[in-house]
Amino acid sequence: MENSTILEIKDLSVSYTSSNKEIKAVRGLDLAIRQGETLGLVGETGAGKTTTALSVLRILPEVSSSIKSGEIMFEGRDILTLSRKEMREIRGRDIAMIFQDPMTSLDPVMTVGRQIEEMISLHTDCDKKELRSRAEAMLEVVGIRKDRFDDYPHQFSGGMKQRVGIAIALSCNPKLLIADEPTTALDVTIQAQVLNLMNQLKEKYRTAMILITHDLGVVAEICSSVAIMYAGQIVEYGSIEQIYGNHMHPYTEGLFDSIPDIEEEKSELKVIDGLPPDPSALPAGCSFSPRCPYATDRCGESCPDDVQVEPGHIVKCILAGKK
Ligand code: SF4
């Protein structure tokens, strides 16, 4: 049976205002995710990945940000038109988020067990006893003994705190989980354990997941599809096989060239020349043109269209399928 689409973002544009300048963080973004799918949203800092996630949860900073256009359809309803009350019901119950830094996302003065109970009690009518047993069960799901229920976050290591963050996020069995660089703050061995856990849990609960990362190694471990973001746009999208085996956008090529290959003796790693553009003064035409080794005069004339180079594989480049 074909899995149904649970989230569809259409033509989303989000800007921030700073010092009277418009910072175009997300520009005309289209993206869909199906039940059970894990989508990697990949790009450098400032590419618009986190802004996209915060838009889906409607937790963008109110004063400085504005959604310029678009729709975010979740199970047939446009999230952007819902009331605050309706949104509060969806957040945590249907769409949950795991943040990058578990040290700051947990409440330091509340026991971890109580923090899981709080999330469950926001969205269910469980009595006290049931709340406790569901929260203890969630701790065990993420590999923490239930007798640690009454411990405070500072009594846990970084990896264990991130497990608590995962337990809170999964406690209401959400349909969509957004994980924003969930392993970046952890050291390498703990990263692998947390990724392993996330992999097991997504199989068990069939939760759709958007994994935000700058790390293509993490994507390979866990994702089924990949969207590469650059300067607020998706420049390449495809299945994990298409992106790892047959990527076509020059920016994606640069990202792969900059990964160390432990089997090949490379004396030097290639880096992508230049820096991402200033989002308040984007170049004309293709935003990647100042850094692109294949750029021609045509690239500066207009923003390239999305080209479908094979079923499900989309590339935003005038050379797509022609190199
Ligand atoms: Fe490079 Fe031109 Fe393609 Fe942009 S459109 S990625 S500048 S070749």
Tab-separated table of N, CA, C and O in Angstrom, residues 111-217:
chain	number	residue	atom	x	y	z
A	111	THR	N	12.352	17.277	37.290
A	111	THR	CA	12.910	15.929	37.062
A	111	THR	C	12.579	15.494	35.634
A	111	THR	O	11.583	15.940	35.038
A	112	VAL	N	13.403	14.576	35.110
A	112	VAL	CA	13.175	14.179	33.713
A	112	VAL	C	11.831	13.452	33.574
A	112	VAL	O	11.113	13.642	32.580
A	113	GLY	N	11.491	12.658	34.570
A	113	GLY	CA	10.225	11.931	34.504
A	113	GLY	C	9.045	12.889	34.444
A	113	GLY	O	8.115	12.724	33.651
A	114	ARG	N	9.110	13.936	35.265
A	114	ARG	CA	8.032	14.926	35.303
A	114	ARG	C	7.910	15.648	33.947
A	114	ARG	O	6.814	15.981	33.497
A	115	GLN	N	9.061	15.858	33.292
A	115	GLN	CA	9.036	16.559	31.992
A	115	GLN	C	8.338	15.705	30.924
A	115	GLN	O	7.632	16.224	30.076
A	116	ILE	N	8.534	14.401	31.017
A	116	ILE	CA	7.823	13.521	30.063
A	116	ILE	C	6.328	13.520	30.413
A	116	ILE	O	5.460	13.624	29.543
A	117	GLU	N	6.034	13.433	31.730
A	117	GLU	CA	4.623	13.449	32.159
A	117	GLU	C	3.918	14.712	31.671
A	117	GLU	O	2.775	14.663	31.237
A	118	GLU	N	4.612	15.836	31.764
A	118	GLU	CA	3.999	17.112	31.347
A	118	GLU	C	3.539	17.070	29.904
A	118	GLU	O	2.453	17.520	29.573
A	119	MET	N	4.416	16.539	29.032
A	119	MET	CA	4.048	16.472	27.614
A	119	MET	C	2.830	15.570	27.423
A	119	MET	O	1.896	15.906	26.696
A	120	ILE	N	2.832	14.415	28.114
A	120	ILE	CA	1.701	13.484	27.953
A	120	ILE	C	0.415	14.134	28.493
A	120	ILE	O	-0.648	14.058	27.876
A	121	SER	N	0.530	14.824	29.646
A	121	SER	CA	-0.688	15.382	30.254
A	121	SER	C	-1.267	16.541	29.435
A	121	SER	O	-2.456	16.811	29.482
A	122	LEU	N	-0.413	17.194	28.638
A	122	LEU	CA	-0.928	18.275	27.769
A	122	LEU	C	-1.916	17.754	26.729
A	122	LEU	O	-2.789	18.470	26.280
A	123	HIS	N	-1.726	16.493	26.340
A	123	HIS	CA	-2.501	15.984	25.205
A	123	HIS	C	-3.384	14.785	25.522
A	123	HIS	O	-3.992	14.211	24.624
A	124	THR	N	-3.431	14.362	26.788
A	124	THR	CA	-4.301	13.226	27.132
A	124	THR	C	-4.996	13.516	28.477
A	124	THR	O	-4.645	14.462	29.172
A	125	ASP	N	-5.957	12.654	28.830
A	125	ASP	CA	-6.633	12.819	30.123
A	125	ASP	C	-6.172	11.756	31.114
A	125	ASP	O	-6.931	11.333	31.981
A	126	CYS	N	-4.951	11.296	30.991
A	126	CYS	CA	-4.470	10.220	31.882
A	126	CYS	C	-4.538	10.643	33.345
A	126	CYS	O	-4.247	11.800	33.666
A	127	ASP	N	-4.868	9.682	34.231
A	127	ASP	CA	-4.767	10.012	35.661
A	127	ASP	C	-3.301	9.905	36.092
A	127	ASP	O	-2.441	9.491	35.308
A	128	LYS	N	-3.053	10.285	37.356
A	128	LYS	CA	-1.670	10.397	37.848
A	128	LYS	C	-0.875	9.090	37.689
A	128	LYS	O	0.276	9.082	37.249
A	129	LYS	N	-1.574	7.983	38.037
A	129	LYS	CA	-0.886	6.687	38.010
A	129	LYS	C	-0.511	6.306	36.568
A	129	LYS	O	0.596	5.854	36.281
A	130	GLU	N	-1.456	6.559	35.683
A	130	GLU	CA	-1.226	6.201	34.279
A	130	GLU	C	-0.122	7.079	33.672
A	130	GLU	O	0.710	6.597	32.895
A	131	LEU	N	-0.149	8.356	34.083
A	131	LEU	CA	0.887	9.284	33.587
A	131	LEU	C	2.261	8.764	33.965
A	131	LEU	O	3.181	8.719	33.148
A	132	ARG	N	2.388	8.389	35.229
A	132	ARG	CA	3.682	7.910	35.730
A	132	ARG	C	4.098	6.662	34.953
A	132	ARG	O	5.227	6.538	34.508
A	133	SER	N	3.160	5.737	34.757
A	133	SER	CA	3.594	4.492	34.106
A	133	SER	C	3.921	4.731	32.628
A	133	SER	O	4.861	4.147	32.097
A	134	ARG	N	3.200	5.653	31.962
A	134	ARG	CA	3.547	5.943	30.548
A	134	ARG	C	4.904	6.629	30.454
A	134	ARG	O	5.699	6.354	29.561
A	135	ALA	N	5.164	7.542	31.401
A	135	ALA	CA	6.456	8.251	31.368
A	135	ALA	C	7.605	7.285	31.672
A	135	ALA	O	8.653	7.334	31.017
A	136	GLU	N	7.391	6.380	32.621
A	136	GLU	CA	8.441	5.388	32.916
A	136	GLU	C	8.686	4.486	31.705
A	136	GLU	O	9.826	4.171	31.372
A	137	ALA	N	7.593	4.124	31.048
A	137	ALA	CA	7.742	3.260	29.863
A	137	ALA	C	8.546	3.987	28.779
A	137	ALA	O	9.397	3.386	28.113
A	138	MET	N	8.309	5.299	28.622
A	138	MET	CA	9.051	6.063	27.600
A	138	MET	C	10.534	6.112	27.935
A	138	MET	O	11.384	6.035	27.055
A	139	LEU	N	10.847	6.253	29.234
A	139	LEU	CA	12.265	6.249	29.622
A	139	LEU	C	12.903	4.927	29.192
A	139	LEU	O	14.000	4.899	28.640
A	140	GLU	N	12.173	3.838	29.431
A	140	GLU	CA	12.748	2.529	29.089
A	140	GLU	C	12.878	2.364	27.576
A	140	GLU	O	13.837	1.765	27.097
A	141	VAL	N	11.926	2.929	26.824
A	141	VAL	CA	12.004	2.859	25.353
A	141	VAL	C	13.327	3.454	24.852
A	141	VAL	O	13.941	2.963	23.915
A	142	VAL	N	13.770	4.544	25.500
A	142	VAL	CA	15.008	5.185	25.036
A	142	VAL	C	16.245	4.688	25.805
A	142	VAL	O	17.315	5.282	25.722
A	143	GLY	N	16.075	3.586	26.541
A	143	GLY	CA	17.235	2.947	27.175
A	143	GLY	C	17.675	3.587	28.481
A	143	GLY	O	18.844	3.515	28.841
A	144	ILE	N	16.725	4.213	29.202
A	144	ILE	CA	17.064	4.774	30.521
A	144	ILE	C	16.243	4.027	31.572
A	144	ILE	O	15.022	3.852	31.405
A	145	ARG	N	16.910	3.570	32.637
A	145	ARG	CA	16.194	2.819	33.674
A	145	ARG	C	15.116	3.695	34.312
A	145	ARG	O	15.344	4.873	34.584
A	146	LYS	N	13.957	3.067	34.612
A	146	LYS	CA	12.859	3.875	35.140
A	146	LYS	C	13.139	4.408	36.545
A	146	LYS	O	12.516	5.354	36.995
A	147	ASP	N	14.126	3.779	37.248
A	147	ASP	CA	14.422	4.317	38.579
A	147	ASP	C	15.180	5.655	38.507
A	147	ASP	O	15.485	6.255	39.527
A	148	ARG	N	15.434	6.138	37.291
A	148	ARG	CA	16.047	7.464	37.153
A	148	ARG	C	14.987	8.552	36.923
A	148	ARG	O	15.304	9.705	36.635
A	149	PHE	N	13.719	8.156	37.039
A	149	PHE	CA	12.574	9.062	36.829
A	149	PHE	C	12.721	10.374	37.613
A	149	PHE	O	12.434	11.450	37.107
A	150	ASP	N	13.150	10.268	38.875
A	150	ASP	CA	13.181	11.464	39.737
A	150	ASP	C	14.523	12.194	39.709
A	150	ASP	O	14.767	13.059	40.541
A	151	ASP	N	15.384	11.852	38.751
A	151	ASP	CA	16.652	12.575	38.623
A	151	ASP	C	16.453	13.843	37.783
A	151	ASP	O	15.535	13.922	36.958
A	152	TYR	N	17.343	14.792	38.000
A	152	TYR	CA	17.301	16.062	37.253
A	152	TYR	C	18.253	16.009	36.053
A	152	TYR	O	19.213	15.219	36.064
A	153	PRO	N	18.020	16.853	35.038
A	153	PRO	CA	18.866	16.794	33.841
A	153	PRO	C	20.365	16.837	34.133
A	153	PRO	O	21.145	16.134	33.485
A	154	HIS	N	20.800	17.640	35.138
A	154	HIS	CA	22.243	17.749	35.354
A	154	HIS	C	22.870	16.433	35.832
A	154	HIS	O	24.081	16.282	35.821
A	155	GLN	N	22.023	15.478	36.230
A	155	GLN	CA	22.549	14.187	36.680
A	155	GLN	C	22.777	13.214	35.504
A	155	GLN	O	23.159	12.078	35.710
A	156	PHE	N	22.493	13.693	34.282
A	156	PHE	CA	22.658	12.847	33.092
A	156	PHE	C	23.790	13.368	32.209
A	156	PHE	O	24.055	14.575	32.180
A	157	SER	N	24.402	12.461	31.440
A	157	SER	CA	25.416	12.867	30.456
A	157	SER	C	24.706	13.496	29.243
A	157	SER	O	23.468	13.406	29.117
A	158	GLY	N	25.485	14.091	28.322
A	158	GLY	CA	24.897	14.723	27.127
A	158	GLY	C	24.070	13.748	26.304
A	158	GLY	O	22.956	14.048	25.885
A	159	GLY	N	24.607	12.536	26.080
A	159	GLY	CA	23.887	11.536	25.279
A	159	GLY	C	22.595	11.105	25.956
A	159	GLY	O	21.562	10.925	25.308
A	160	MET	N	22.651	10.946	27.291
A	160	MET	CA	21.449	10.540	28.032
A	160	MET	C	20.411	11.657	28.014
A	160	MET	O	19.212	11.406	27.918
A	161	LYS	N	20.888	12.898	28.094
A	161	LYS	CA	19.928	14.023	28.028
A	161	LYS	C	19.227	14.022	26.666
A	161	LYS	O	18.030	14.275	26.581
A	162	GLN	N	20.002	13.732	25.603
A	162	GLN	CA	19.346	13.713	24.287
A	162	GLN	C	18.337	12.567	24.216
A	162	GLN	O	17.284	12.701	23.582
A	163	ARG	N	18.616	11.454	24.899
A	163	ARG	CA	17.632	10.362	24.974
A	163	ARG	C	16.347	10.842	25.659
A	163	ARG	O	15.250	10.478	25.266
A	164	VAL	N	16.522	11.641	26.719
A	164	VAL	CA	15.335	12.187	27.400
A	164	VAL	C	14.561	13.078	26.417
A	164	VAL	O	13.325	13.004	26.332
A	165	GLY	N	15.298	13.897	25.651
A	165	GLY	CA	14.641	14.749	24.642
A	165	GLY	C	13.850	13.909	23.651
A	165	GLY	O	12.725	14.263	23.269
A	166	ILE	N	14.408	12.779	23.255
A	166	ILE	CA	13.716	11.881	22.310
A	166	ILE	C	12.479	11.282	22.985
A	166	ILE	O	11.403	11.189	22.387
A	167	ALA	N	12.627	10.907	24.268
A	167	ALA	CA	11.482	10.330	25.006
A	167	ALA	C	10.338	11.347	25.084
A	167	ALA	O	9.172	11.005	24.875
A	168	ILE	N	10.675	12.610	25.356
A	168	ILE	CA	9.631	13.649	25.431
A	168	ILE	C	8.964	13.800	24.063
A	168	ILE	O	7.743	13.818	23.940
A	169	ALA	N	9.804	13.867	23.013
A	169	ALA	CA	9.259	14.082	21.666
A	169	ALA	C	8.349	12.931	21.237
A	169	ALA	O	7.338	13.141	20.572
A	170	LEU	N	8.717	11.703	21.620
A	170	LEU	CA	7.925	10.546	21.162
A	170	LEU	C	6.795	10.169	22.107
A	170	LEU	O	6.027	9.263	21.834
A	171	SER	N	6.677	10.878	23.247
A	171	SER	CA	5.763	10.423	24.299
A	171	SER	C	4.295	10.438	23.872
A	171	SER	O	3.496	9.694	24.427
A	172	CYS	N	3.926	11.268	22.914
A	172	CYS	CA	2.526	11.250	22.454
A	172	CYS	C	2.400	10.550	21.109
A	172	CYS	O	1.392	10.722	20.406
A	173	ASN	N	3.428	9.808	20.723
A	173	ASN	CA	3.438	9.084	19.456
A	173	ASN	C	3.081	9.994	18.273
A	173	ASN	O	2.097	9.786	17.578
A	174	PRO	N	3.906	11.026	18.023
A	174	PRO	CA	3.576	11.990	16.967
A	174	PRO	C	3.648	11.350	15.581
A	174	PRO	O	4.319	10.337	15.396
A	175	LYS	N	2.953	11.988	14.632
A	175	LYS	CA	2.996	11.459	13.255
A	175	LYS	C	4.239	11.970	12.540
A	175	LYS	O	4.713	11.362	11.599
A	176	LEU	N	4.712	13.142	12.974
A	176	LEU	CA	5.896	13.726	12.332
A	176	LEU	C	6.867	14.191	13.412
A	176	LEU	O	6.474	14.881	14.359
A	177	LEU	N	8.120	13.798	13.250
A	177	LEU	CA	9.161	14.205	14.191
A	177	LEU	C	10.181	15.041	13.427
A	177	LEU	O	10.640	14.637	12.362
A	178	ILE	N	10.501	16.213	13.962
A	178	ILE	CA	11.529	17.032	13.331
A	178	ILE	C	12.729	17.041	14.264
A	178	ILE	O	12.612	17.412	15.434
A	179	ALA	N	13.866	16.582	13.764
A	179	ALA	CA	15.068	16.515	14.596
A	179	ALA	C	16.087	17.494	14.023
A	179	ALA	O	16.541	17.327	12.890
A	180	ASP	N	16.408	18.535	14.799
A	180	ASP	CA	17.305	19.584	14.298
A	180	ASP	C	18.723	19.336	14.821
A	180	ASP	O	18.995	19.582	15.989
A	181	GLU	N	19.578	18.825	13.965
A	181	GLU	CA	20.976	18.510	14.326
A	181	GLU	C	21.020	17.766	15.669
A	181	GLU	O	21.713	18.199	16.598
A	182	PRO	N	20.288	16.641	15.810
A	182	PRO	CA	20.130	16.039	17.133
A	182	PRO	C	21.414	15.464	17.716
A	182	PRO	O	21.470	15.197	18.911
A	183	THR	N	22.433	15.261	16.879
A	183	THR	CA	23.648	14.627	17.413
A	183	THR	C	24.866	15.547	17.355
A	183	THR	O	25.951	15.157	17.776
A	184	THR	N	24.678	16.768	16.864
A	184	THR	CA	25.830	17.656	16.670
A	184	THR	C	26.538	17.994	17.979
A	184	THR	O	27.758	18.127	18.010
A	185	ALA	N	25.766	18.128	19.069
A	185	ALA	CA	26.381	18.527	20.342
A	185	ALA	C	27.008	17.339	21.081
A	185	ALA	O	27.534	17.500	22.170
A	186	LEU	N	26.942	16.149	20.481
A	186	LEU	CA	27.414	14.950	21.191
A	186	LEU	C	28.740	14.456	20.613
A	186	LEU	O	29.034	14.703	19.448
A	187	ASP	N	29.506	13.717	21.417
A	187	ASP	CA	30.751	13.218	20.827
A	187	ASP	C	30.459	11.990	19.960
A	187	ASP	O	29.372	11.416	19.982
A	188	VAL	N	31.461	11.596	19.152
A	188	VAL	CA	31.197	10.687	18.038
A	188	VAL	C	30.576	9.341	18.431
A	188	VAL	O	29.618	8.894	17.799
A	189	THR	N	31.081	8.703	19.496
A	189	THR	CA	30.514	7.394	19.855
A	189	THR	C	29.078	7.541	20.343
A	189	THR	O	28.214	6.714	20.032
A	190	ILE	N	28.822	8.606	21.087
A	190	ILE	CA	27.456	8.824	21.593
A	190	ILE	C	26.532	9.175	20.417
A	190	ILE	O	25.382	8.734	20.366
A	191	GLN	N	27.057	9.915	19.439
A	191	GLN	CA	26.281	10.227	18.225
A	191	GLN	C	25.753	8.945	17.609
A	191	GLN	O	24.581	8.841	17.272
A	192	ALA	N	26.644	7.949	17.464
A	192	ALA	CA	26.256	6.693	16.817
A	192	ALA	C	25.159	6.000	17.618
A	192	ALA	O	24.192	5.479	17.050
A	193	GLN	N	25.275	6.026	18.938
A	193	GLN	CA	24.235	5.381	19.770
A	193	GLN	C	22.888	6.075	19.618
A	193	GLN	O	21.853	5.433	19.501
A	194	VAL	N	22.917	7.406	19.610
A	194	VAL	CA	21.654	8.151	19.510
A	194	VAL	C	21.018	7.927	18.129
A	194	VAL	O	19.808	7.718	18.002
A	195	LEU	N	21.858	7.908	17.075
A	195	LEU	CA	21.328	7.655	15.729
A	195	LEU	C	20.720	6.259	15.627
A	195	LEU	O	19.662	6.065	15.029
A	196	ASN	N	21.413	5.305	16.233
A	196	ASN	CA	20.914	3.939	16.263
A	196	ASN	C	19.546	3.862	16.910
A	196	ASN	O	18.626	3.216	16.405
A	197	LEU	N	19.437	4.554	18.032
A	197	LEU	CA	18.173	4.584	18.763
A	197	LEU	C	17.072	5.210	17.891
A	197	LEU	O	15.964	4.669	17.787
A	198	MET	N	17.398	6.326	17.239
A	198	MET	CA	16.391	6.988	16.404
A	198	MET	C	15.953	6.071	15.259
A	198	MET	O	14.785	6.022	14.898
A	199	ASN	N	16.924	5.355	14.705
A	199	ASN	CA	16.621	4.413	13.636
A	199	ASN	C	15.658	3.329	14.094
A	199	ASN	O	14.671	3.016	13.426
A	200	GLN	N	15.947	2.764	15.277
A	200	GLN	CA	15.074	1.699	15.811
A	200	GLN	C	13.675	2.238	16.071
A	200	GLN	O	12.678	1.603	15.763
A	201	LEU	N	13.613	3.450	16.648
A	201	LEU	CA	12.309	3.983	17.042
A	201	LEU	C	11.464	4.351	15.826
A	201	LEU	O	10.257	4.165	15.829
A	202	LYS	N	12.124	4.853	14.782
A	202	LYS	CA	11.300	5.216	13.610
A	202	LYS	C	10.743	3.954	12.943
A	202	LYS	O	9.632	3.956	12.439
A	203	GLU	N	11.517	2.852	12.990
A	203	GLU	CA	10.990	1.584	12.456
A	203	GLU	C	9.812	1.118	13.315
A	203	GLU	O	8.789	0.698	12.806
A	204	LYS	N	9.979	1.227	14.626
A	204	LYS	CA	8.966	0.705	15.556
A	204	LYS	C	7.667	1.506	15.452
A	204	LYS	O	6.584	0.947	15.392
A	205	TYR	N	7.775	2.841	15.439
A	205	TYR	CA	6.562	3.669	15.487
A	205	TYR	C	6.092	4.129	14.110
A	205	TYR	O	5.044	4.733	13.983
A	206	ARG	N	6.904	3.879	13.068
A	206	ARG	CA	6.585	4.324	11.697
A	206	ARG	C	6.345	5.839	11.638
A	206	ARG	O	5.503	6.339	10.897
A	207	THR	N	7.079	6.580	12.466
A	207	THR	CA	6.945	8.038	12.477
A	207	THR	C	7.672	8.622	11.268
A	207	THR	O	8.792	8.217	10.973
A	208	ALA	N	7.040	9.572	10.598
A	208	ALA	CA	7.761	10.299	9.541
A	208	ALA	C	8.745	11.235	10.231
A	208	ALA	O	8.456	11.763	11.305
A	209	MET	N	9.911	11.408	9.634
A	209	MET	CA	10.913	12.240	10.298
A	209	MET	C	11.602	13.177	9.315
A	209	MET	O	11.922	12.783	8.197
A	210	ILE	N	11.794	14.421	9.747
A	210	ILE	CA	12.657	15.338	8.999
A	210	ILE	C	13.906	15.506	9.844
A	210	ILE	O	13.835	15.940	10.994
A	211	LEU	N	15.029	15.101	9.288
A	211	LEU	CA	16.293	15.206	10.018
A	211	LEU	C	17.096	16.354	9.414
A	211	LEU	O	17.492	16.304	8.252
A	212	ILE	N	17.309	17.386	10.218
A	212	ILE	CA	18.059	18.551	9.751
A	212	ILE	C	19.525	18.359	10.113
A	212	ILE	O	19.848	18.080	11.270
A	213	THR	N	20.388	18.479	9.139
A	213	THR	CA	21.805	18.246	9.434
A	213	THR	C	22.696	18.896	8.373
A	213	THR	O	22.241	19.209	7.273
A	214	HIS	N	23.962	19.088	8.738
A	214	HIS	CA	24.927	19.512	7.717
A	214	HIS	C	25.810	18.328	7.358
A	214	HIS	O	26.719	18.440	6.564
A	215	ASP	N	25.512	17.154	7.935
A	215	ASP	CA	26.415	16.018	7.887
A	215	ASP	C	25.845	14.905	6.988
A	215	ASP	O	24.900	14.217	7.358
A	216	LEU	N	26.450	14.731	5.812
A	216	LEU	CA	25.942	13.714	4.879
A	216	LEU	C	26.150	12.295	5.409
A	216	LEU	O	25.439	11.378	5.004
A	217	GLY	N	27.100	12.115	6.333
A	217	GLY	CA	27.312	10.799	6.942
A	217	GLY	C	26.109	10.401	7.790
A	217	GLY	O	25.654	9.259	7.746
